[in-house]
């Protein structure tokens, strides 16, 4: 059983990597991720640049390096030259009563505040683990726009996974190869799982890639993968049905249309609908996935909360699968 | 190897039967030919026997397995060649066979050896999407052997192939059969059937009209055929009549009485002629 699931999956992946259209579908989330980086700077790219004197206080330099771009100069003179050169570069220099911030004067206030805060945190020996939450609260780490775009992209990936499935099913349909598979020891379940695994695999790999490209390294990637996996089920089910019911590529790609509206609606609902009214989106697995991912991306969630969200997604997707499973199995005969 | 009793199948479950009251048995090591014009119900029967179509009514056992509750393990022993040339167009010939081989639990044959066997050597690394229909058909035939089946279903294995290749396919079937493989063969090629089959079943409009060995059929019908050449309205006509069927006897009588006979002699009938005599249908 496992062996056959594996070989069916492997075949699909191999064929998908060979076709321009499917390769394009695999690459597009990565391109969009790079695009997001252009639109809004990375979460770890604090856009605060600090200049220190080399070897003067290596421990301090290392500490700052976790939160800002740190550049080291040979002496105080060079630090001053460097600051005169560019706008938003700040120097942190040793003075008579501890360290002081050297600025040119036209830097944004928040940047100066940030540097000052960092310095205070260092001097009061706040550890990275303690400090992190405060730094994030400071509002500089995960820009809300970026978080939202990445979250949307993660949902789009599940949709693409569904589309990929529908195209792979369409291939079997056009070539009439299901009949050939059906006269081997392969069970329908193994066939469906093998095909589905392709979508799951692509969804996971693309999601992780997007998370890494956009700089959300420090979130709990395992949690994100769990959410993606659970919500991908619905795209896969729709993808299967769409593939079975279509006769050409354009029709198969139409599964996207089916998923797009509830997905866009759920995102808009979460982002723009106030408090109590959100209850109107509770039916949508995309709503819960978006909400869960939002929590994960802002590193503000707990495992029990996440398990609850994933549980809700699984119940809804499981229900949809139960409703449509017979049609899928019948379609494979 | 195969037992079929009271088999009926209606695609739309509307009382119109694609096969009706079909009964036959195929013994171990036998080549059984299912002959009939297109639309007769041959593929439908094979579909039910291989579990691709749901059994609606009747009792069917294949290789010791009751088709009502099919076991996937059964397919390790079975090979199926399809009427449609259903291969993955995006994969090469070799990839098609290698992938298929992995789906079985038993020892499988070398894809390259099989590709060579059906005369596709040199084409193994070409995507089958670029193959002609006949080439794909040969690949499907080769694929059906990959798990060394002891029960082999062949739906029109030679249809659409040129005579030399058809003859090669025929020899492969004969060889496998000599090694003990049971064959259920569907065809409307009478020469292949005549040469290969231990017994043939004539099927027309979903019903089996007769089952016998080609040899018996010829003994029974062959020597009693009369071929007559005569002139009618100034042109020469040629007809063939049975001397046992009353209808034919009457017609022959009429010609002898009314027309000018040019030649008249008895002859050994081909299986095709026997089919036409028995079923009243052409084999197309
Ligand atoms: N999928 C189907 N749906 C409805 N009718 C079908 C289907 N397949 C075959 N038939 C009908 O069943 C009859 C037998 O077809 P088939 O078994 O394919 O004949 P053969 O293989 O002898 O040419 C034909 O009348 C055909 O039109
Ligand atoms: Mg047929």
Coordinates of C-alpha atoms and ligand atoms in Angstrom, one line a residue:
Chain A
X1 CA 0.0 0.0 0.0
X2 CA 2.6 2.5 1.1
X3 CA 4.9 1.4 -1.7
X4 CA 2.2 2.1 -4.3
X5 CA 1.2 5.5 -2.8
X6 CA 4.9 6.4 -3.0
X7 CA 5.3 5.4 -6.6
X8 CA 2.1 7.1 -7.7
X9 CA 3.3 10.3 -6.0
X10 CA 6.7 10.0 -7.5
X11 CA 5.3 9.6 -11.0
X12 CA 3.1 12.7 -10.6
X13 CA 6.0 14.9 -9.3
X14 CA 8.2 13.7 -12.0
X15 CA 5.7 14.6 -14.7
X16 CA 4.9 17.9 -13.1
X17 CA 8.5 18.9 -13.1
X18 CA 8.7 18.2 -16.8
X19 CA 5.8 20.3 -17.9
X20 CA 6.2 24.0 -18.3
X21 CA 2.7 24.8 -17.1
X22 CA 3.1 22.9 -13.8
X23 CA 6.6 24.1 -13.2
X24 CA 5.2 27.6 -13.5
X25 CA 2.6 26.8 -11.0
X26 CA 5.2 25.6 -8.6
X27 CA 7.4 28.6 -9.1
X28 CA 4.8 31.3 -8.9
X29 CA 4.5 31.3 -5.1
X30 CA 8.2 31.8 -4.8
X31 CA 8.1 34.7 -7.3
X32 CA 5.2 36.3 -5.3
X33 CA 7.2 35.8 -2.1
X34 CA 10.1 37.7 -3.6
X35 CA 7.6 40.4 -4.7
X36 CA 6.3 40.7 -1.1
X37 CA 9.9 41.4 0.0
X38 CA 10.1 44.2 -2.4
X39 CA 6.8 45.6 -1.3
X40 CA 7.6 45.6 2.4
X41 CA 10.9 45.0 4.0
X42 CA 11.8 41.8 5.8
X43 CA 10.8 41.3 9.3
X44 CA 14.3 40.9 10.5
X45 CA 15.5 43.7 8.4
X46 CA 14.8 46.4 11.0
X47 CA 15.9 49.1 8.7
X48 CA 17.9 50.5 11.6
X49 CA 21.7 50.7 10.8
X50 CA 24.1 51.0 13.7
X51 CA 27.8 51.8 13.5
X52 CA 30.1 50.8 16.4
X53 CA 33.8 51.0 17.0
X54 CA 35.5 47.7 16.3
X55 CA 36.7 45.6 19.3
X56 CA 35.6 48.3 21.7
X57 CA 32.7 46.1 23.0
X58 CA 32.3 42.9 21.0
X59 CA 29.6 41.6 23.4
X60 CA 27.5 44.7 22.7
X61 CA 28.0 44.5 19.0
X62 CA 26.8 40.9 19.0
X63 CA 23.8 41.8 21.0
X64 CA 22.8 44.6 18.7
X65 CA 23.4 42.4 15.7
X66 CA 20.3 40.4 16.6
X67 CA 18.1 43.4 16.2
X68 CA 19.7 45.7 13.7
X69 CA 22.3 46.0 11.0
X70 CA 25.6 46.5 12.6
X71 CA 28.7 47.9 10.9
X72 CA 32.0 48.1 12.6
X73 CA 34.6 50.9 12.1
X74 CA 38.2 51.1 13.2
X75 CA 37.9 54.2 15.4
X76 CA 35.5 56.9 16.6
X77 CA 36.6 59.2 13.8
X78 CA 35.5 56.8 11.1
X79 CA 32.2 56.2 12.8
X80 CA 31.5 59.9 12.6
X81 CA 32.4 60.1 8.9
X82 CA 30.2 57.1 8.3
X83 CA 27.2 58.8 10.0
X84 CA 27.7 61.9 8.0
X85 CA 27.5 59.9 4.8
X86 CA 24.1 58.4 4.9
X87 CA 20.8 59.4 6.4
X88 CA 19.6 56.7 8.7
X89 CA 22.8 55.4 10.2
X90 CA 23.3 55.9 13.9
X91 CA 26.5 55.5 15.9
X92 CA 26.6 54.0 19.4
X93 CA 29.6 55.3 21.1
X94 CA 31.2 55.1 24.5
X95 CA 31.0 58.4 26.5
X96 CA 31.7 59.5 30.0
X97 CA 28.4 58.3 31.5
X98 CA 27.9 55.1 29.5
X99 CA 27.0 54.9 25.8
X100 CA 25.4 57.6 23.8
X101 CA 23.7 57.7 20.4
X102 CA 25.3 59.7 17.7
X103 CA 22.9 60.9 15.0
X104 CA 23.0 63.3 12.1
X105 CA 19.7 64.9 13.2
X106 CA 17.4 64.1 10.3
X107 CA 16.7 60.4 11.1
X108 CA 13.1 59.4 11.8
X109 CA 12.4 59.6 15.5
X110 CA 11.3 56.0 15.8
X111 CA 14.7 54.9 14.5
X112 CA 16.5 56.9 17.1
X113 CA 14.1 55.6 19.8
X114 CA 14.8 52.1 18.6
X115 CA 18.5 52.5 18.9
X116 CA 18.1 54.1 22.4
X117 CA 15.8 51.2 23.5
X118 CA 18.3 48.6 22.3
X119 CA 21.0 50.3 24.2
X120 CA 18.9 50.4 27.4
X121 CA 18.0 46.8 27.0
X122 CA 21.6 45.8 26.6
X123 CA 22.7 47.8 29.6
X124 CA 20.0 46.4 31.8
X125 CA 21.2 42.9 30.6
X126 CA 17.9 41.9 29.1
X127 CA 18.4 38.4 27.5
X128 CA 17.3 37.8 24.0
X129 CA 14.5 35.5 25.1
X130 CA 13.0 38.1 27.5
X131 CA 13.6 40.9 25.1
X132 CA 12.1 39.5 22.0
X133 CA 8.5 40.1 22.9
X134 CA 9.1 43.7 23.8
X135 CA 11.0 44.3 20.6
X136 CA 8.1 42.9 18.6
X137 CA 5.6 44.9 20.5
X138 CA 7.7 47.9 19.5
X139 CA 6.1 47.4 16.1
X140 CA 9.2 47.1 14.1
X141 CA 9.6 43.4 13.5
X142 CA 6.5 42.2 11.5
X143 CA 4.9 44.9 9.4
X144 CA 1.2 44.1 9.3
X145 CA 1.0 44.5 5.5
X146 CA 3.7 41.9 5.1
X147 CA 2.1 39.5 7.5
X148 CA -1.1 39.8 5.6
X149 CA 0.4 39.3 2.2
X150 CA 2.3 36.2 3.4
X151 CA -0.8 34.8 4.9
X152 CA -2.8 35.3 1.7
X153 CA 0.0 33.7 -0.3
X154 CA 0.0 30.6 2.0
X155 CA -3.7 30.2 1.2
X156 CA -3.1 30.7 -2.5
X157 CA -0.6 27.9 -2.3
X158 CA -3.2 25.5 -1.1
X159 CA -5.4 26.5 -4.0
X160 CA -2.5 25.9 -6.4
X161 CA -2.1 22.4 -4.9
X162 CA -5.7 21.7 -5.7
X163 CA -5.2 22.9 -9.2
X164 CA -2.2 20.6 -9.6
X165 CA -4.3 17.7 -8.5
X166 CA -7.0 18.5 -10.9
X167 CA -4.5 18.6 -13.7
X168 CA -2.9 15.3 -12.7
X169 CA -6.3 13.7 -12.5
X170 CA -7.2 15.1 -15.9
X171 CA -4.1 13.5 -17.3
X172 CA -5.2 10.1 -16.1
X173 CA -8.7 10.8 -17.5
X174 CA -7.5 11.8 -20.9
X175 CA -5.1 8.9 -21.2
X176 CA -7.7 6.5 -19.8
X177 CA -5.0 5.1 -17.5
X178 CA -7.1 4.7 -14.4
X179 CA -8.5 1.4 -15.9
X180 CA -5.0 0.1 -16.2
X181 CA -4.2 1.0 -12.6
X182 CA -7.5 -0.6 -11.6
X183 CA -6.3 -4.0 -12.9
X184 CA -3.2 -4.0 -10.6
X185 CA -3.2 -4.7 -6.9
X186 CA -3.5 -0.9 -6.3
X187 CA -6.5 0.0 -4.2
X188 CA -8.6 3.1 -5.0
X189 CA -7.6 4.4 -1.6
X190 CA -3.9 4.1 -2.4
X191 CA -4.5 5.8 -5.8
X192 CA -6.3 8.7 -4.1
X193 CA -3.7 9.0 -1.4
X194 CA -0.9 8.9 -3.8
X195 CA -2.4 11.7 -5.9
X196 CA -3.4 13.7 -2.9
X197 CA 0.1 13.4 -1.4
X198 CA 1.4 15.2 -4.5
X199 CA -0.7 18.2 -3.6
X200 CA 0.2 18.0 0.1
X201 CA 3.9 17.8 -0.7
X202 CA 3.8 20.7 -3.0
X203 CA 1.8 22.8 -0.5
X204 CA 4.2 22.1 2.3
X205 CA 7.4 22.7 0.3
X206 CA 6.1 25.9 -1.2
X207 CA 4.8 27.2 2.1
X208 CA 8.1 26.6 3.8
X209 CA 9.9 28.2 0.9
X210 CA 7.6 31.3 1.1
X211 CA 8.0 31.5 4.9
X212 CA 11.8 31.4 4.5
X213 CA 12.0 33.8 1.6
X214 CA 9.9 36.4 3.3
X215 CA 12.0 36.1 6.4
X216 CA 9.6 34.6 8.9
X217 CA 12.3 32.2 10.1
X218 CA 11.6 32.5 13.7
X219 CA 8.0 31.5 13.6
X220 CA 7.0 28.0 14.5
X221 CA 7.1 26.5 11.0
X222 CA 5.7 23.2 12.3
X223 CA 2.5 24.9 13.3
X224 CA 2.2 26.6 10.0
X225 CA 2.7 23.3 8.1
X226 CA -0.1 21.8 10.3
X227 CA -2.5 24.5 9.3
X228 CA -1.6 24.3 5.6
X229 CA -2.0 20.6 5.6
X230 CA -5.4 20.7 7.2
X231 CA -6.8 23.4 4.9
X232 CA -5.3 21.8 1.8
X233 CA -7.6 18.9 2.1
X234 CA -10.5 21.0 0.8
X235 CA -8.5 22.2 -2.2
X236 CA -7.5 18.6 -3.0
X237 CA -11.1 17.3 -2.8
X238 CA -12.3 20.1 -5.1
X239 CA -9.3 19.5 -7.4
X240 CA -10.1 15.8 -7.6
X241 CA -13.7 16.4 -8.6
X242 CA -12.8 19.2 -11.0
X243 CA -10.2 16.9 -12.7
X244 CA -12.7 14.1 -13.0
X245 CA -15.4 16.3 -14.4
X246 CA -13.4 18.3 -17.0
X247 CA -12.3 17.5 -20.4
X248 CA -9.5 20.0 -20.9
X249 CA -7.0 22.0 -19.1
X250 CA -9.0 25.2 -18.8
X251 CA -11.9 23.4 -17.2
X252 CA -9.6 21.7 -14.8
X253 CA -8.0 24.9 -13.8
X254 CA -11.5 26.2 -13.1
X255 CA -11.2 24.6 -9.6
X256 CA -9.5 27.8 -8.7
X257 CA -12.6 29.7 -9.4
X258 CA -14.6 27.5 -7.0
X259 CA -12.2 28.1 -4.2
X260 CA -11.3 31.7 -4.8
X261 CA -14.5 33.4 -3.6
X262 CA -14.8 31.7 -0.2
X263 CA -11.1 32.2 0.2
X264 CA -11.1 35.9 -0.6
X265 CA -14.3 36.4 1.4
X266 CA -12.7 34.7 4.5
X267 CA -9.6 36.8 4.3
X268 CA -11.6 40.0 3.9
X269 CA -13.9 38.9 6.7
X270 CA -11.0 38.4 9.1
X271 CA -9.2 41.6 8.2
X272 CA -12.1 44.0 7.9
X273 CA -15.2 42.7 9.7
X274 CA -15.5 43.8 13.3
X275 CA -15.7 41.6 16.3
X276 CA -19.0 39.8 16.7
X277 CA -19.8 39.7 13.0
X278 CA -16.9 37.4 12.4
X279 CA -19.2 34.6 13.4
X280 CA -20.6 34.7 9.9
X281 CA -17.3 33.4 8.6
X282 CA -17.0 30.5 11.0
X283 CA -18.2 28.0 8.4
X284 CA -15.2 28.7 6.2
X285 CA -12.0 26.6 6.7
X286 CA -10.1 29.4 5.0
X287 CA -11.2 31.8 7.7
X288 CA -9.8 29.5 10.4
X289 CA -6.6 28.8 8.4
X290 CA -6.1 32.5 7.9
X291 CA -6.8 33.3 11.5
X292 CA -4.4 30.5 12.7
X293 CA -1.7 31.6 10.3
X294 CA -2.1 35.2 11.5
X295 CA -1.5 34.0 15.0
X296 CA 1.5 31.9 14.0
X297 CA 3.1 34.7 11.9
X298 CA 2.8 37.2 14.7
X299 CA 4.1 34.5 17.1
X300 CA 1.3 35.3 19.5
X301 CA -0.4 31.9 19.6
X302 CA -0.4 28.9 21.9
X303 CA -0.5 25.3 21.0
X304 CA -4.0 24.7 22.6
X305 CA -5.4 27.5 20.5
X306 CA -3.7 26.2 17.4
X307 CA -5.0 22.7 18.0
X308 CA -8.5 24.2 18.3
X309 CA -8.3 26.0 15.0
X310 CA -6.8 23.0 13.2
X311 CA -9.5 20.8 14.8
X312 CA -12.2 23.1 13.4
X313 CA -10.6 23.1 9.9
X314 CA -10.3 19.3 10.0
X315 CA -13.9 18.9 11.0
X316 CA -15.2 21.1 8.2
X317 CA -12.8 19.6 5.6
X318 CA -13.6 16.1 6.8
X319 CA -17.3 16.9 6.4
X320 CA -16.8 18.1 2.8
X321 CA -14.7 15.1 2.0
X322 CA -17.4 12.8 3.4
X323 CA -20.0 14.5 1.3
X324 CA -18.0 14.2 -1.9
X325 CA -15.9 11.1 -1.4
X326 CA -18.4 8.8 -3.1
X327 CA -18.4 11.0 -6.2
X328 CA -14.7 10.8 -6.4
X329 CA -14.6 7.0 -6.0
X330 CA -17.3 6.6 -8.6
X331 CA -15.5 8.9 -11.0
X332 CA -12.5 6.7 -10.8
X333 CA -14.3 3.7 -12.1
Chain B
X1 CA -9.9 -20.6 -14.8
X2 CA -13.0 -18.7 -15.7
X3 CA -16.6 -19.6 -14.9
X4 CA -19.5 -17.3 -16.1
X5 CA -23.1 -18.1 -15.3
X6 CA -26.2 -16.1 -16.2
X7 CA -24.3 -12.9 -16.8
X8 CA -26.3 -9.8 -17.6
X9 CA -25.1 -6.2 -17.8
X10 CA -27.0 -3.0 -18.5
X11 CA -25.0 0.2 -18.6
X12 CA -27.8 2.5 -17.9
X13 CA -29.8 -0.1 -15.8
X14 CA -32.6 0.6 -18.1
X15 CA -33.4 -3.0 -19.2
X16 CA -31.3 -2.7 -22.4
X17 CA -28.6 -5.3 -22.0
X18 CA -25.1 -5.0 -23.5
X19 CA -24.7 -8.7 -22.5
X20 CA -27.5 -11.0 -21.6
X21 CA -27.6 -14.5 -20.2
X22 CA -23.9 -15.2 -21.1
X23 CA -22.6 -18.6 -19.9
X24 CA -19.2 -20.1 -20.6
X25 CA -16.2 -21.6 -18.9
X26 CA -12.5 -21.4 -19.8
X27 CA -10.3 -24.2 -18.7
X28 CA -6.8 -23.8 -17.3
X29 CA -4.2 -23.5 -20.2
X30 CA -6.9 -22.8 -22.8
X31 CA -7.1 -20.0 -25.3
X32 CA -10.7 -19.0 -25.5
X33 CA -11.7 -16.6 -28.3
X34 CA -14.7 -14.3 -28.0
X35 CA -15.7 -13.4 -31.5
X36 CA -18.3 -10.9 -32.6
X37 CA -18.9 -7.7 -34.5
X38 CA -18.2 -4.4 -32.8
X39 CA -20.9 -3.5 -30.2
X40 CA -21.6 -7.2 -29.5
X41 CA -20.6 -7.0 -25.9
X42 CA -17.1 -8.4 -25.9
X43 CA -15.4 -5.6 -24.1
X44 CA -18.3 -5.4 -21.7
X45 CA -17.8 -9.0 -20.8
X46 CA -14.0 -8.6 -20.3
X47 CA -14.7 -5.5 -18.2
X48 CA -16.8 -7.4 -15.8
X49 CA -14.4 -10.3 -15.7
X50 CA -11.5 -8.0 -14.8
X51 CA -13.5 -6.1 -12.2
X52 CA -13.5 -2.8 -14.1
X53 CA -17.3 -2.9 -14.5
X54 CA -19.5 -3.7 -11.5
X55 CA -21.1 -7.1 -11.7
X56 CA -24.8 -6.6 -11.8
X57 CA -26.3 -10.0 -12.3
X58 CA -24.8 -13.5 -12.6
X59 CA -22.0 -15.6 -11.1
X60 CA -18.4 -15.0 -12.2
X61 CA -15.2 -16.6 -10.9
X62 CA -11.8 -15.8 -12.3
X63 CA -8.6 -17.6 -11.3
X64 CA -10.5 -18.9 -8.2
X65 CA -11.7 -15.5 -7.1
X66 CA -15.4 -14.6 -6.9
X67 CA -15.8 -11.3 -8.8
X68 CA -18.5 -10.2 -6.3
X69 CA -16.0 -9.6 -3.6
X70 CA -12.8 -9.0 -5.6
X71 CA -9.5 -9.2 -3.8
X72 CA -6.8 -6.8 -5.1
X73 CA -4.3 -9.7 -4.8
X74 CA -6.0 -11.4 -7.7
X75 CA -4.4 -8.8 -10.0
X76 CA -1.0 -10.2 -9.4
X77 CA -2.0 -13.2 -11.4
X78 CA -3.9 -11.3 -14.1
X79 CA -2.8 -9.4 -17.2
X80 CA -5.1 -7.1 -19.1
X81 CA -4.6 -5.7 -22.5
X82 CA -7.1 -2.9 -23.4
X83 CA -8.9 -2.1 -26.6
X84 CA -8.1 1.6 -26.1
X85 CA -4.4 2.2 -26.1
X86 CA -4.3 3.7 -22.6
X87 CA -0.7 4.7 -21.8
X88 CA 0.6 7.8 -20.2
X89 CA 1.3 10.1 -23.1
X90 CA 3.7 12.2 -21.1
X91 CA 5.9 9.3 -20.2
X92 CA 8.3 7.3 -22.4
X93 CA 7.6 3.7 -23.3
X94 CA 10.1 2.5 -20.8
X95 CA 8.8 4.8 -18.0
X96 CA 5.3 3.6 -18.7
X97 CA 6.3 0.0 -18.2
X98 CA 8.6 0.6 -15.2
X99 CA 6.0 2.6 -13.4
X100 CA 3.4 -0.1 -14.0
X101 CA 5.7 -2.9 -12.9
X102 CA 6.1 -1.2 -9.5
X103 CA 2.4 -1.5 -8.8
X104 CA 2.6 -5.3 -8.5
X105 CA 3.7 -7.5 -5.6
X106 CA 5.2 -10.2 -7.7
X107 CA 8.3 -10.5 -9.8
X108 CA 8.0 -8.4 -13.0
X109 CA 9.6 -8.6 -16.3
X110 CA 12.3 -6.3 -17.7
X111 CA 10.6 -3.3 -19.5
X112 CA 13.2 -3.2 -22.2
X113 CA 12.9 -6.9 -23.0
X114 CA 9.1 -6.5 -23.4
X115 CA 9.5 -3.4 -25.5
X116 CA 11.9 -5.3 -27.8
X117 CA 9.5 -8.3 -27.9
X118 CA 6.7 -6.2 -29.4
X119 CA 9.1 -4.6 -32.0
X120 CA 9.5 -1.2 -30.4
X121 CA 13.2 -1.5 -29.8
X122 CA 14.9 1.9 -30.2
X123 CA 11.6 3.7 -29.2
X124 CA 11.9 3.0 -25.5
X125 CA 12.9 6.6 -24.6
X126 CA 10.4 8.3 -26.7
X127 CA 7.3 9.8 -25.1
X128 CA 4.3 7.7 -26.1
X129 CA 2.4 10.8 -27.0
X130 CA 4.5 10.8 -30.1
X131 CA 3.6 7.1 -30.9
X132 CA 1.2 6.0 -33.5
X133 CA -2.0 4.3 -32.4
X134 CA -0.6 0.9 -33.4
X135 CA 2.6 1.5 -31.4
X136 CA 0.7 2.4 -28.3
X137 CA -1.5 -0.6 -28.8
X138 CA 1.6 -2.8 -28.9
X139 CA 2.9 -1.2 -25.7
X140 CA -0.4 -1.8 -24.0
X141 CA -0.1 -5.4 -25.0
X142 CA 3.5 -5.6 -23.7
X143 CA 2.4 -4.0 -20.5
X144 CA -0.2 -6.7 -19.9
X145 CA 2.6 -9.2 -19.6
X146 CA 4.8 -7.4 -17.1
X147 CA 3.6 -9.3 -14.1
X148 CA 3.9 -12.8 -15.7
X149 CA 0.1 -13.3 -15.5
X150 CA -1.3 -16.8 -15.5
X151 CA -4.7 -15.5 -16.6
X152 CA -4.4 -13.1 -19.6
X153 CA -7.2 -11.0 -20.9
X154 CA -6.6 -9.6 -24.4
X155 CA -9.1 -7.2 -25.9
X156 CA -8.5 -6.9 -29.6
X157 CA -4.7 -7.3 -29.3
X158 CA -4.2 -7.2 -33.1
X159 CA -6.7 -4.7 -34.2
X160 CA -5.2 -1.8 -36.2
X161 CA -1.8 -3.6 -36.6
X162 CA -0.4 -4.4 -39.9
X163 CA -0.4 -8.2 -40.8
X164 CA 3.3 -8.9 -40.1
X165 CA 3.1 -7.3 -36.6
X166 CA -0.3 -9.0 -35.9
X167 CA 1.4 -12.3 -36.8
X168 CA 4.2 -11.6 -34.3
X169 CA 1.7 -10.8 -31.6
X170 CA -0.1 -14.0 -32.4
X171 CA 3.1 -15.9 -31.9
X172 CA 3.8 -14.3 -28.6
X173 CA 0.3 -15.3 -27.4
X174 CA 1.0 -18.9 -28.6
X175 CA 4.3 -19.0 -26.7
X176 CA 2.9 -17.8 -23.5
X177 CA 0.1 -20.2 -23.8
X178 CA 2.5 -23.1 -24.2
X179 CA 4.0 -22.1 -20.8
X180 CA 0.6 -22.7 -19.3
X181 CA -1.0 -19.2 -19.5
X182 CA -4.8 -19.2 -19.9
X183 CA -6.0 -16.6 -22.5
X184 CA -9.3 -14.9 -22.9
X185 CA -9.1 -13.2 -26.3
X186 CA -11.5 -10.8 -27.8
X187 CA -11.3 -10.2 -31.5
X188 CA -13.0 -9.8 -34.8
X189 CA -10.0 -11.1 -36.7
X190 CA -11.1 -14.6 -37.7
X191 CA -7.7 -15.7 -39.0
X192 CA -6.1 -15.0 -35.6
X193 CA -9.0 -16.7 -33.8
X194 CA -8.8 -19.7 -36.1
X195 CA -5.1 -20.2 -35.6
X196 CA -4.9 -19.5 -31.9
X197 CA -8.1 -20.5 -30.2
X198 CA -8.8 -23.9 -28.6
X199 CA -12.5 -22.8 -28.5
X200 CA -14.4 -19.8 -29.8
X201 CA -17.7 -18.2 -28.7
X202 CA -19.7 -16.3 -31.2
X203 CA -21.4 -13.3 -29.6
X204 CA -23.9 -11.1 -31.3
X205 CA -26.0 -8.4 -29.6
X206 CA -25.0 -9.4 -26.2
X207 CA -25.8 -13.1 -26.6
X208 CA -23.6 -16.1 -27.2
X209 CA -24.8 -18.0 -30.2
X210 CA -22.5 -20.9 -30.1
X211 CA -19.3 -22.2 -28.4
X212 CA -17.1 -24.8 -30.0
X213 CA -13.6 -25.5 -31.3
X214 CA -12.7 -24.1 -34.8
X215 CA -12.0 -27.6 -35.9
X216 CA -15.4 -28.9 -34.9
X217 CA -17.1 -26.0 -36.4
X218 CA -15.4 -26.7 -39.7
X219 CA -16.2 -30.3 -39.6
X220 CA -19.8 -29.4 -38.9
X221 CA -20.3 -26.6 -41.4
X222 CA -17.3 -26.7 -43.6
X223 CA -18.0 -29.6 -45.8
X224 CA -21.5 -28.7 -46.3
X225 CA -21.0 -25.4 -48.0
X226 CA -21.7 -25.0 -51.7
X227 CA -20.2 -22.2 -53.7
X228 CA -22.2 -21.3 -56.8
X229 CA -21.3 -19.0 -59.7
X230 CA -24.2 -18.0 -61.9
X231 CA -25.3 -15.2 -64.2
X232 CA -28.0 -12.8 -63.3
X233 CA -29.1 -10.0 -65.5
X234 CA -26.0 -10.5 -67.7
X235 CA -23.5 -10.3 -64.8
X236 CA -21.7 -13.0 -62.9
X237 CA -22.7 -13.5 -59.3
X238 CA -21.1 -15.7 -56.6
X239 CA -22.9 -17.0 -53.5
X240 CA -22.3 -19.5 -50.8
X241 CA -25.0 -21.7 -49.3
X242 CA -25.2 -24.2 -46.5
X243 CA -26.7 -27.5 -47.2
X244 CA -28.1 -27.9 -43.8
X245 CA -30.0 -24.7 -43.2
X246 CA -33.5 -24.9 -44.8
X247 CA -33.4 -21.2 -45.8
X248 CA -30.1 -21.8 -47.7
X249 CA -31.4 -25.0 -49.3
X250 CA -34.4 -23.2 -50.6
X251 CA -32.4 -20.4 -52.0
X252 CA -29.9 -22.8 -53.7
X253 CA -32.8 -24.6 -55.2
X254 CA -34.2 -21.5 -56.7
X255 CA -30.9 -20.5 -58.3
X256 CA -30.5 -24.0 -59.8
X257 CA -34.0 -23.9 -61.2
X258 CA -34.0 -20.3 -62.5
X259 CA -30.4 -19.2 -63.3
X260 CA -27.7 -20.3 -65.5
X261 CA -25.0 -22.0 -63.4
X262 CA -21.4 -21.4 -64.3
X263 CA -19.6 -23.4 -61.6
X264 CA -20.6 -25.2 -58.5
X265 CA -18.5 -26.9 -55.8
X266 CA -18.4 -27.7 -52.1
X267 CA -15.7 -26.0 -50.1
X268 CA -14.1 -25.8 -46.7
X269 CA -15.6 -22.8 -44.9
X270 CA -13.5 -20.2 -43.2
X271 CA -14.4 -19.3 -39.6
X272 CA -15.7 -16.1 -40.9
X273 CA -18.2 -17.7 -43.2
X274 CA -19.3 -20.0 -40.5
X275 CA -19.8 -17.0 -38.3
X276 CA -22.0 -15.4 -40.9
X277 CA -23.9 -18.6 -41.4
X278 CA -24.6 -19.2 -37.7
X279 CA -25.3 -15.6 -36.7
X280 CA -26.6 -14.1 -39.9
X281 CA -24.3 -11.2 -39.2
X282 CA -21.2 -9.9 -40.8
X283 CA -18.1 -9.6 -38.6
X284 CA -17.4 -6.0 -38.8
Ligands
LIG1 N1 -19.9 3.1 -21.2 C1 -21.0 2.7 -21.9 N2 -22.2 3.3 -21.7 C2 -23.3 2.9 -22.4 N3 -23.3 1.9 -23.3 C3 -22.1 1.3 -23.6 C4 -20.9 1.7 -22.9 N4 -19.9 0.9 -23.4 C5 -20.5 0.1 -24.3 N5 -21.8 0.4 -24.4 C6 -22.7 -0.4 -25.3 O1 -22.7 -1.7 -25.0 C7 -22.7 -2.5 -26.1 C8 -21.6 -3.5 -26.1 O2 -20.4 -2.7 -26.3 P1 -18.9 -3.4 -26.2 O3 -18.9 -4.4 -25.1 O4 -17.9 -2.4 -26.1 O5 -18.9 -4.2 -27.6 P2 -17.6 -4.8 -28.3 O6 -16.5 -4.8 -27.4 O7 -18.1 -6.2 -28.6 O8 -17.4 -4.0 -29.5 C9 -22.8 -1.6 -27.3 O9 -24.1 -1.5 -27.7 C10 -22.3 -0.3 -26.7 O10 -22.8 0.8 -27.4
LIG2 MG1 -14.7 -4.0 -27.7

